[in-house]
Short mmCIF file of C-alpha atoms and ligand atoms in Angstrom, two decimals:
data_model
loop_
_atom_site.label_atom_id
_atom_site.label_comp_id
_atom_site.label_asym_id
_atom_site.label_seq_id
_atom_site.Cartn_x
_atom_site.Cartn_y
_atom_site.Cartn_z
CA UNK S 1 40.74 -0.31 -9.50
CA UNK S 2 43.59 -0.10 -7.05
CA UNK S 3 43.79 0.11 -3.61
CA UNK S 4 45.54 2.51 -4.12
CA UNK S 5 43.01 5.05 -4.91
CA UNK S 6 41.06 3.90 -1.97
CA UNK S 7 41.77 6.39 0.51
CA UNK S 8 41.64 9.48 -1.82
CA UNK S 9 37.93 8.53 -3.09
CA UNK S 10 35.21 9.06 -0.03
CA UNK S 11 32.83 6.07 -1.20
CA UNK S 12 29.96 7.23 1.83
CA UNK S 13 29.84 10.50 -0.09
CA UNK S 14 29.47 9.37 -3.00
CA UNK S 15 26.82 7.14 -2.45
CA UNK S 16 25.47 9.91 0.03
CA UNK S 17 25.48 7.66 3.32
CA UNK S 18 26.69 7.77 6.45
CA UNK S 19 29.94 6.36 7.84
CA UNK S 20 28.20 3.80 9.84
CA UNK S 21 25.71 3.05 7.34
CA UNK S 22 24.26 -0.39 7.42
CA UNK S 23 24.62 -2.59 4.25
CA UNK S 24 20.74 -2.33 3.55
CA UNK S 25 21.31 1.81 3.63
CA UNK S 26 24.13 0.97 1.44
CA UNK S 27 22.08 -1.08 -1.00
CA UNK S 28 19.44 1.38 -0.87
CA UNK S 29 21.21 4.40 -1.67
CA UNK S 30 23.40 2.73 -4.39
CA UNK S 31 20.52 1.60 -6.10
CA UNK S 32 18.47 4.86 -6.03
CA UNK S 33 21.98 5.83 -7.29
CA UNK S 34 22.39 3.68 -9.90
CA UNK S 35 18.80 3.63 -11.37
CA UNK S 36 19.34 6.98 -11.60
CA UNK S 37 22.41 7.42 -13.57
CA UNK S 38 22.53 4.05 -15.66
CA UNK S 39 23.20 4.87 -19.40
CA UNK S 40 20.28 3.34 -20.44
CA UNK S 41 18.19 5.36 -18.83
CA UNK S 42 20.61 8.74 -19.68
CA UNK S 43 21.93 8.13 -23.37
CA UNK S 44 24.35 10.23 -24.71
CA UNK S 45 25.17 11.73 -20.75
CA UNK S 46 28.26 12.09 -19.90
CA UNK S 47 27.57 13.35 -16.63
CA UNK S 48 25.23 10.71 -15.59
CA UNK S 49 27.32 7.61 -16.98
CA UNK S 50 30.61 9.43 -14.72
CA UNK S 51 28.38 9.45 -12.14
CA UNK S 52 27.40 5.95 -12.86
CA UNK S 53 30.56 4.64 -12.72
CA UNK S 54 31.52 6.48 -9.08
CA UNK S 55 28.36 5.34 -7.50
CA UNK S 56 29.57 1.50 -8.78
CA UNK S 57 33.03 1.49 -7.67
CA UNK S 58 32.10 3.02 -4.39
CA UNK S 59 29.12 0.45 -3.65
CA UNK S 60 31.47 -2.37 -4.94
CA UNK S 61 33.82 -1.75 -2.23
CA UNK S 62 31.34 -0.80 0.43
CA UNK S 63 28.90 -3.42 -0.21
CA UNK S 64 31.40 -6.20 0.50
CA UNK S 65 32.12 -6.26 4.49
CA UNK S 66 35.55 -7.19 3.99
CA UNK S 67 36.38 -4.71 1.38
CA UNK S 68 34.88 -2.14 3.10
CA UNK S 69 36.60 -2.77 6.59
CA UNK S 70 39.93 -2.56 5.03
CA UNK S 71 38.88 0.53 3.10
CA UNK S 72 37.98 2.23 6.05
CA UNK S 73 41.59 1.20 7.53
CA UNK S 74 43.25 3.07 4.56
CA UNK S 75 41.45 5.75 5.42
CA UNK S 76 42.16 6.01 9.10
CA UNK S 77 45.81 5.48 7.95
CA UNK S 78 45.15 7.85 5.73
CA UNK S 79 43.98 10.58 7.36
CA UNK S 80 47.45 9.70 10.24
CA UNK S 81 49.71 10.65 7.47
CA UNK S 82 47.87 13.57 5.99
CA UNK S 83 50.16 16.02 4.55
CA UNK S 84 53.35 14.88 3.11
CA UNK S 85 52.23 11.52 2.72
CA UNK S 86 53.07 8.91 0.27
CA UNK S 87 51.57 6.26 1.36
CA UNK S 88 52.32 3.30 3.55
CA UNK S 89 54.95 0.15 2.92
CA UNK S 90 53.47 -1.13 0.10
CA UNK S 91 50.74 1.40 -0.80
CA UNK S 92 50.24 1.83 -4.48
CA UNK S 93 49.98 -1.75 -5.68
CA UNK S 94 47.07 -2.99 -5.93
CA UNK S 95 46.17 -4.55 -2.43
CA UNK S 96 44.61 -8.16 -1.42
CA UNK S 97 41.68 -6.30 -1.29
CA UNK S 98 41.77 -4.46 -4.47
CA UNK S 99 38.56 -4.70 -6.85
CA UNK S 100 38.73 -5.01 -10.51
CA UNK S 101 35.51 -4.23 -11.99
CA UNK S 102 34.15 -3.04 -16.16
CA UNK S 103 31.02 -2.09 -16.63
CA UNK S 104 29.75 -5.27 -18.02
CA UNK S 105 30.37 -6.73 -14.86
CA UNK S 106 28.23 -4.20 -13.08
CA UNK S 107 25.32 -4.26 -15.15
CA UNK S 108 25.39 -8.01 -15.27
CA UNK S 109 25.32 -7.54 -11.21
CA UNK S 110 22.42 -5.39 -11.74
CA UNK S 111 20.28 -6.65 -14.05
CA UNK S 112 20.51 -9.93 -13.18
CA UNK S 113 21.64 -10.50 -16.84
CA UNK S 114 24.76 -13.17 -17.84
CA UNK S 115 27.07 -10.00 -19.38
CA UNK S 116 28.95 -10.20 -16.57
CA UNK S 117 32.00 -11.99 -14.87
CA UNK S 118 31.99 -13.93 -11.67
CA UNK S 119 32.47 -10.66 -9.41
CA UNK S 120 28.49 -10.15 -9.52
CA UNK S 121 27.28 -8.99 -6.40
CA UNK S 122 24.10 -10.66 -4.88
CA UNK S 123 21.28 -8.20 -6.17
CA UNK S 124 17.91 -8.00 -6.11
CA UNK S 125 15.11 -7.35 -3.11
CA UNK S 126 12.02 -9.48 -3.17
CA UNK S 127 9.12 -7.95 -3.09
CA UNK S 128 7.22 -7.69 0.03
CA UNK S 129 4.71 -9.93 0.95
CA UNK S 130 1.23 -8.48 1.77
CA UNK S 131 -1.67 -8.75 3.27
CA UNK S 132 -5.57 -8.27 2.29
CA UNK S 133 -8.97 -9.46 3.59
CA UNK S 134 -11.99 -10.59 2.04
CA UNK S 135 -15.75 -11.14 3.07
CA UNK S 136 -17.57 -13.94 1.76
CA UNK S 137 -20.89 -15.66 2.29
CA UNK S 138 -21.23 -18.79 3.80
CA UNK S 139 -22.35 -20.46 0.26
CA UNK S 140 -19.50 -18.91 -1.31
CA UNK S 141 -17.11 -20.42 1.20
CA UNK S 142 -18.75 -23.99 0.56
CA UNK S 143 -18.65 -23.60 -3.08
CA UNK S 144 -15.86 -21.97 -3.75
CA UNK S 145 -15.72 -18.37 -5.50
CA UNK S 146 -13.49 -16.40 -7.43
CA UNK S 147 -13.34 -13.05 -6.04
CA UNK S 148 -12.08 -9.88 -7.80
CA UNK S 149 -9.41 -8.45 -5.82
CA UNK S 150 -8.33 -4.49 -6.50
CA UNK S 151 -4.62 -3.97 -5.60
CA UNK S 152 -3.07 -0.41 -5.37
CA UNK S 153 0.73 -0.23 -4.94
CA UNK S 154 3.21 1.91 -6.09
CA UNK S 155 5.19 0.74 -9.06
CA UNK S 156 7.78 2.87 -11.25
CA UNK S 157 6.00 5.66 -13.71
CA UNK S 158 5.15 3.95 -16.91
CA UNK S 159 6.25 6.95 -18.64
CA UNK S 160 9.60 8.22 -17.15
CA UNK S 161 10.55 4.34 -15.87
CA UNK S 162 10.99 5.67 -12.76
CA UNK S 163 13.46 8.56 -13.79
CA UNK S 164 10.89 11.24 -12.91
CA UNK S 165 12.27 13.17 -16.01
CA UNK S 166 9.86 13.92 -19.18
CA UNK S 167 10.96 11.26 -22.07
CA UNK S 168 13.38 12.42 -24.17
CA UNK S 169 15.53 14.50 -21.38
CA UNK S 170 17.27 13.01 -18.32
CA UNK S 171 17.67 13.83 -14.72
CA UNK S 172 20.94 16.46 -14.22
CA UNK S 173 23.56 16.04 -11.46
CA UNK S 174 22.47 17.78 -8.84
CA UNK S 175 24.76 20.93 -9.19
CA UNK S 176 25.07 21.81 -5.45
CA UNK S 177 26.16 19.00 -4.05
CA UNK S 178 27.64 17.45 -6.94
CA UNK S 179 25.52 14.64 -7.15
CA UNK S 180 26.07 13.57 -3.57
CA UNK S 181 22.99 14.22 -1.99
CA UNK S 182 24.49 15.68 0.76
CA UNK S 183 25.52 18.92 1.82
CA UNK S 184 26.74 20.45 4.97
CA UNK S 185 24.28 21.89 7.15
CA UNK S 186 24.82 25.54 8.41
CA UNK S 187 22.94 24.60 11.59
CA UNK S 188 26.08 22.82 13.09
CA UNK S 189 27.56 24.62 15.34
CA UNK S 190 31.47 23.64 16.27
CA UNK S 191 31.06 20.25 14.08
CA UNK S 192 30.12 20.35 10.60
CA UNK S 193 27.14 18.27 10.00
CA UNK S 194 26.33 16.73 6.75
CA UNK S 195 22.50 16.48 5.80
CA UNK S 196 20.71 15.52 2.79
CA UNK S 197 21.32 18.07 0.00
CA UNK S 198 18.04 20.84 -0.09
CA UNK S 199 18.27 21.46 -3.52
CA UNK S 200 17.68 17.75 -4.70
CA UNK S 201 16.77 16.45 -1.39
CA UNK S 202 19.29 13.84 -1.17
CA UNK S 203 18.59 12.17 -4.65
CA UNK S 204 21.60 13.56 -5.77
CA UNK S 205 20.07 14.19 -9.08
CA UNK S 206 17.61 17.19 -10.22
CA UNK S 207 14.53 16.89 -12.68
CA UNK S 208 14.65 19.87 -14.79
CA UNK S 209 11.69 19.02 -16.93
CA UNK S 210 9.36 17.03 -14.96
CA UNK S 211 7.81 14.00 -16.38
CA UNK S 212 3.70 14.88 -16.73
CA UNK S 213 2.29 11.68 -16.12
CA UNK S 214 4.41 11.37 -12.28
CA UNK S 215 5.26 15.16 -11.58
CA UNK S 216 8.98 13.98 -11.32
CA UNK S 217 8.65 11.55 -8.42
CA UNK S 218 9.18 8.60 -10.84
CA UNK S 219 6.47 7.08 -9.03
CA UNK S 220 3.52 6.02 -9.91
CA UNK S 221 0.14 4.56 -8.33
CA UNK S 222 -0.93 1.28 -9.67
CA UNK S 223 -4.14 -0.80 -9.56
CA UNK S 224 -4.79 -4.26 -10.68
CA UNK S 225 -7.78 -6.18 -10.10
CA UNK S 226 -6.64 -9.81 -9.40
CA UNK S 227 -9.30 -12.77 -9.71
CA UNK S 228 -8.53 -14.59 -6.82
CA UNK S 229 -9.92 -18.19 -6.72
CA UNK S 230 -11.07 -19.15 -2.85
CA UNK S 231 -11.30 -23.18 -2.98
CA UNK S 232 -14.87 -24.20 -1.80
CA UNK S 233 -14.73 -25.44 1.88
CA UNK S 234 -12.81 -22.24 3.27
CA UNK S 235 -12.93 -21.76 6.68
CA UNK S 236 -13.50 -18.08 8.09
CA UNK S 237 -10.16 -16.38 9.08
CA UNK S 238 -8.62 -18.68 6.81
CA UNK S 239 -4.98 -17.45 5.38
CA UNK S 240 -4.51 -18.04 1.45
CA UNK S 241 -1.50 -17.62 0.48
CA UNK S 242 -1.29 -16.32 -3.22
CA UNK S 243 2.42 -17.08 -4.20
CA UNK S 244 3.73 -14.14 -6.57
CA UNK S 245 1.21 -11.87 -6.16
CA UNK S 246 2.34 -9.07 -3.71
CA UNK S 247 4.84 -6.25 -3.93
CA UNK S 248 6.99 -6.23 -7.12
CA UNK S 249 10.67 -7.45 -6.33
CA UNK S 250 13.15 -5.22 -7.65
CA UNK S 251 15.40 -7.68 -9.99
CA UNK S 252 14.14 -10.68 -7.52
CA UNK S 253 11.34 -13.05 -7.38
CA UNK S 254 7.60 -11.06 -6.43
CA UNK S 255 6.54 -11.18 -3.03
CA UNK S 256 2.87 -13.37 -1.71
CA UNK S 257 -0.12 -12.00 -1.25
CA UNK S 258 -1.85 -13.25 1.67
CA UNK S 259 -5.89 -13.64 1.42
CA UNK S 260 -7.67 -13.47 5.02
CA UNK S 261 -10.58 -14.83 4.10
CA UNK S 262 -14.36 -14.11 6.36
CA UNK S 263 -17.14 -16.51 6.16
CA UNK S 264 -19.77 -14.93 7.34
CA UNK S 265 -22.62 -17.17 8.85
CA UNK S 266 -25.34 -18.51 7.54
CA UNK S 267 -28.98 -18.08 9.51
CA UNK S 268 -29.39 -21.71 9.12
CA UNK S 269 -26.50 -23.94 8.10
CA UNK S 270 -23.38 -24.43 10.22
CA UNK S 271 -20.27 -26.63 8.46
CA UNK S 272 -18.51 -29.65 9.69
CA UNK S 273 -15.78 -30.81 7.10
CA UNK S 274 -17.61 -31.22 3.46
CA UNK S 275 -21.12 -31.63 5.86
CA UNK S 276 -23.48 -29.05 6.52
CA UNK S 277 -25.78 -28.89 9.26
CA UNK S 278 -29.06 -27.59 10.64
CA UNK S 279 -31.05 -27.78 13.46
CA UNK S 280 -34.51 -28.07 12.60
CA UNK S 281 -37.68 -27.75 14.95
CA UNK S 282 -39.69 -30.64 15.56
CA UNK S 283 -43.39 -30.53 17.34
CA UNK S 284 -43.89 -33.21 20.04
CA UNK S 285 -46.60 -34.73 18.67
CA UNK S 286 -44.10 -35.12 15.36
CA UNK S 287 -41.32 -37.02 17.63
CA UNK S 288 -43.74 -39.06 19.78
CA UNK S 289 -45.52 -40.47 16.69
CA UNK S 290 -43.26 -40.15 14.00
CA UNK S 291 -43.61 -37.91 10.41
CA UNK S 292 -42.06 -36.67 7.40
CA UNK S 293 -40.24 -33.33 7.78
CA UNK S 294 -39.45 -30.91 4.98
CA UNK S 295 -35.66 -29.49 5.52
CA UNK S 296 -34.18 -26.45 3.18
CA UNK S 297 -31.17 -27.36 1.48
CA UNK S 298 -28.05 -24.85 0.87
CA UNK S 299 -28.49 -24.52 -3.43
CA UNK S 300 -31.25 -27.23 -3.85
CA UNK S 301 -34.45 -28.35 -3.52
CA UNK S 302 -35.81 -29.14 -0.06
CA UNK S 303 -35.57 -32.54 1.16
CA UNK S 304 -37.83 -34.84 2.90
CA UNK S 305 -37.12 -36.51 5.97
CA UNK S 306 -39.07 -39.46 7.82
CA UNK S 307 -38.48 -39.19 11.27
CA UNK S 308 -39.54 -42.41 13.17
CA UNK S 309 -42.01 -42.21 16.03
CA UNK S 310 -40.41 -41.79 19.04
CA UNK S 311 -37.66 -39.69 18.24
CA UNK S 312 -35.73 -37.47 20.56
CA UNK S 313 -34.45 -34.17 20.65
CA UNK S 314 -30.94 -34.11 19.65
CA UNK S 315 -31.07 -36.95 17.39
CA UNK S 316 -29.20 -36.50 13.92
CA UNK S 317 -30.95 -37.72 10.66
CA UNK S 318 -28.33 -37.96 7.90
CA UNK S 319 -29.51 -36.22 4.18
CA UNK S 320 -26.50 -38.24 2.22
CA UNK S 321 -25.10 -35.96 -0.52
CA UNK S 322 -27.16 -32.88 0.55
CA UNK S 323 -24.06 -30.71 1.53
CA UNK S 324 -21.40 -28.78 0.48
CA UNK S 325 -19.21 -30.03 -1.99
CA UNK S 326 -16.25 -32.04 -1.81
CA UNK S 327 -12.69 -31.26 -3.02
CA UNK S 328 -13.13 -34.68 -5.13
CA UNK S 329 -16.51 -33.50 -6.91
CA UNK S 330 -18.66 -35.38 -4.52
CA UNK S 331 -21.10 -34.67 -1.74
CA UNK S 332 -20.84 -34.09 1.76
CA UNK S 333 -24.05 -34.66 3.59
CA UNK S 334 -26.95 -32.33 5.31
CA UNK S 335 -26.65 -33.47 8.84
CA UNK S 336 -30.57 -32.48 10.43
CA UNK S 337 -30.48 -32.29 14.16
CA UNK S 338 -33.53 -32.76 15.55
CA UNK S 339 -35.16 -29.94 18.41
CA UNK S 340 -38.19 -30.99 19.74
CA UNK S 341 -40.02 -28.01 20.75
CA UNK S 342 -42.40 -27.40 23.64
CA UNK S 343 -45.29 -25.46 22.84
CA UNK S 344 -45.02 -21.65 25.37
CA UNK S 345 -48.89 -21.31 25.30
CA UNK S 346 -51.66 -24.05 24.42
CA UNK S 347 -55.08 -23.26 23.40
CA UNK S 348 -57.89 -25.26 25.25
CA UNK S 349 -57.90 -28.25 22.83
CA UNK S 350 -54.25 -28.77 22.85
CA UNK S 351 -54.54 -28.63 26.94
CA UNK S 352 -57.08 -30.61 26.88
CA UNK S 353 -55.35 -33.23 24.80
CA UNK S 354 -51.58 -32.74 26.76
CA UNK S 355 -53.94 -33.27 29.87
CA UNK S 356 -55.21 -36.78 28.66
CA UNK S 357 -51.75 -37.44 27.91
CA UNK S 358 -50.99 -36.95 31.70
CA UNK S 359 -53.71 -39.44 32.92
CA UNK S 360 -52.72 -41.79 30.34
CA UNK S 361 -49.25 -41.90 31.53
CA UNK S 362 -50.20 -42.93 35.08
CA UNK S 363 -48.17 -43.27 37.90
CA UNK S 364 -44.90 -43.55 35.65
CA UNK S 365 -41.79 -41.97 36.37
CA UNK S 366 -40.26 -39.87 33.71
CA UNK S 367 -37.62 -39.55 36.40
CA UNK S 368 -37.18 -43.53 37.12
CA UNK S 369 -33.89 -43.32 35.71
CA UNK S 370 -31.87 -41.00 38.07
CA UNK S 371 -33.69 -41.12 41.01
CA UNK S 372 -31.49 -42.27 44.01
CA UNK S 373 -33.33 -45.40 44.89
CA UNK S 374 -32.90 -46.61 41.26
CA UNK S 375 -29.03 -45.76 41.51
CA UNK S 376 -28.14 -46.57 45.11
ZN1 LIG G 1 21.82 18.10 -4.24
ZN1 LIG G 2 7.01 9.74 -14.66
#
């Protein structure tokens, strides 16, 4: 096309956006637009493949911000000379500016697909990325799970593809506002105001028979359950990023889906790396003069544990290979911390016995160590 037909042709109207429409709005509406009306969608239409074509040129010239700067000079220039006019020194040759466009070159822009030339435009919107959380237990977080995870987004209707029409018929061009989707509003006062179209609601196109599966909205709730695989040694509020597997992109690449993963806790075990751990009560007499303990595992057996006389509270006994398991296929270990307890009440042997205990130790200090004469 000529520049030359620039200034006569009002490319916001036609793709039904404002004069100082960003480029996204621009995208947006021509691609609503363009769904719409492409002949694939509307065989045999006339109308629609007219339409088409408009909606093309006019987002070919807006969508670049070069073309569309010196478009909107014309027009200003334009509009000086109204009346009379024949156009400025040099106006009716094609300009610098001046697009040349078939509709092979369009689709290819469209679809992504090789039919056309060079002139593609860049195309496509990735899909969003989104977000979902997920409770697991604390066994599933060492071991690993796969968890089925229900999505619900909204994709185009199966049935129409999106058109909102019943198969078989097509959406019209909207006949009161000419397929612009806008219309001017009565509401305005001095200044004419243009809003989105009533009839169609700014689509621009009407749905005489309404597809039954989507009610003519063209859209259409989806759910997919995806098994998500959480690798074992997750931490809680952990981020997984699923590449691919959020919001559809619309002729680019799929957006992530990001897994916030909760761990709850265990009553026992706490993690540390591939090792578990647990605390595990010990009775005096037990530390003092040593013993073999019995200590739960996570998904196993229990274990048996000597602890050596004299053992203190705090101490950590190592179970090797009793934990969670590794990324390699080994075994972390159970790390047992010892807490030696201190009976609340004693019955009159036990007293009796803690007493002799008392007269047995003497005179010694339990204390010796941080008193000030042994420091000083
Ligand atoms: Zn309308
Ligand atoms: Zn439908």
């Amino acid at each position: 096309m000529a520049a030359s037909d620039w200034a006569s042709k009002d490319f916001y109207k036609t793709l039904g956006v404002s004069k100082d429409a960003s480029q996204a709005d621009i995208k947006k509406a021509y691609r609503k637009l363009a769904r719409d009306n492409h002949p694939d969608s509307n065989p045999g239409n006339k109308a629609a493949e007219d339409r088409f074509k408009e909606v093309s040129e006019a987002y070919a010239v807006l969508s670049s911000p070069d073309k569309r700067k010196e478009y909107d000079q014309q027009r200003t220039l334009f509009g000086q000379f109204k009346g009379g006019f024949q156009g400025p020194p040099g106006y009716g040759q094609p300009g610098p500016g001046g697009v040349d466009f078939d509709l092979g070159d369009l689709l290819g822009g469209i679809f992504g697909g090789g039919r056309g030339r060079s002139r593609r435009q860049p195309q496509g919107r990735r899909g969003d990325d989104l977000e979902t959380e997920a409770s697991i237990t604390f066994q599933q977080a060492v071991e690993g799970a796969t968890l089925p995870l229900r999505m619900t987004s909204e994709e185009a209707c199966p049935t129409c593809h999106g058109t909102g029409a019943k198969p078989g018929t097509v959406p019209k061009v909207c006949p009161k506002c000419q397929g612009s989707g806008m219309q001017t509003g009565t509401a305005g006062g001095v200044f004419a105001m243009t809003e989105p179209c009533d009839h169609c609601r700014g689509r621009g196109m009407v749905v005489e028979d309404p597809c039954g599966t989507c009610h003519g909205s063209g859209r259409a709730p989806s759910s997919r359950t995806l098994q998500v695989r959480v690798p074992a040694g997750v931490k809680d509020g952990q981020r997984i990023r699923l590449k691919g597997k959020g919001g559809k992109g619309d002729g680019a690449p799929d957006g992530d889906l990001y897994l916030v993963v909760h761990v709850a806790q265990h009553p026992l075990f706490g993690r540390k790396g591939d090792h578990l751990t647990i605390t595990v009560p010990v009775a005096f007499d037990e530390a003092a003069l040593g013993a073999t303990i019995t200590v739960p595992t996570l998904d196993g057996p229990p274990v048996s544990i000597r602890i050596p006389a004299g053992t203190p509270s705090g101490r950590t006994f190592r179970a090797r290979g009793k934990g969670a398991a590794t990324k390699a296929g080994g075994r972390g270990d159970l790390l047992v911390t010892i807490d030696v307890q201190v009976p609340a009440e004693l019955d009159d042997e036990s007293r009796a016995a803690v007493e002799a205990l008392r007269t047995a130790r003497g005179d010694q200090d339990p204390r010796a160590s941080i008193s000030t004469e042994a420091v000083s």
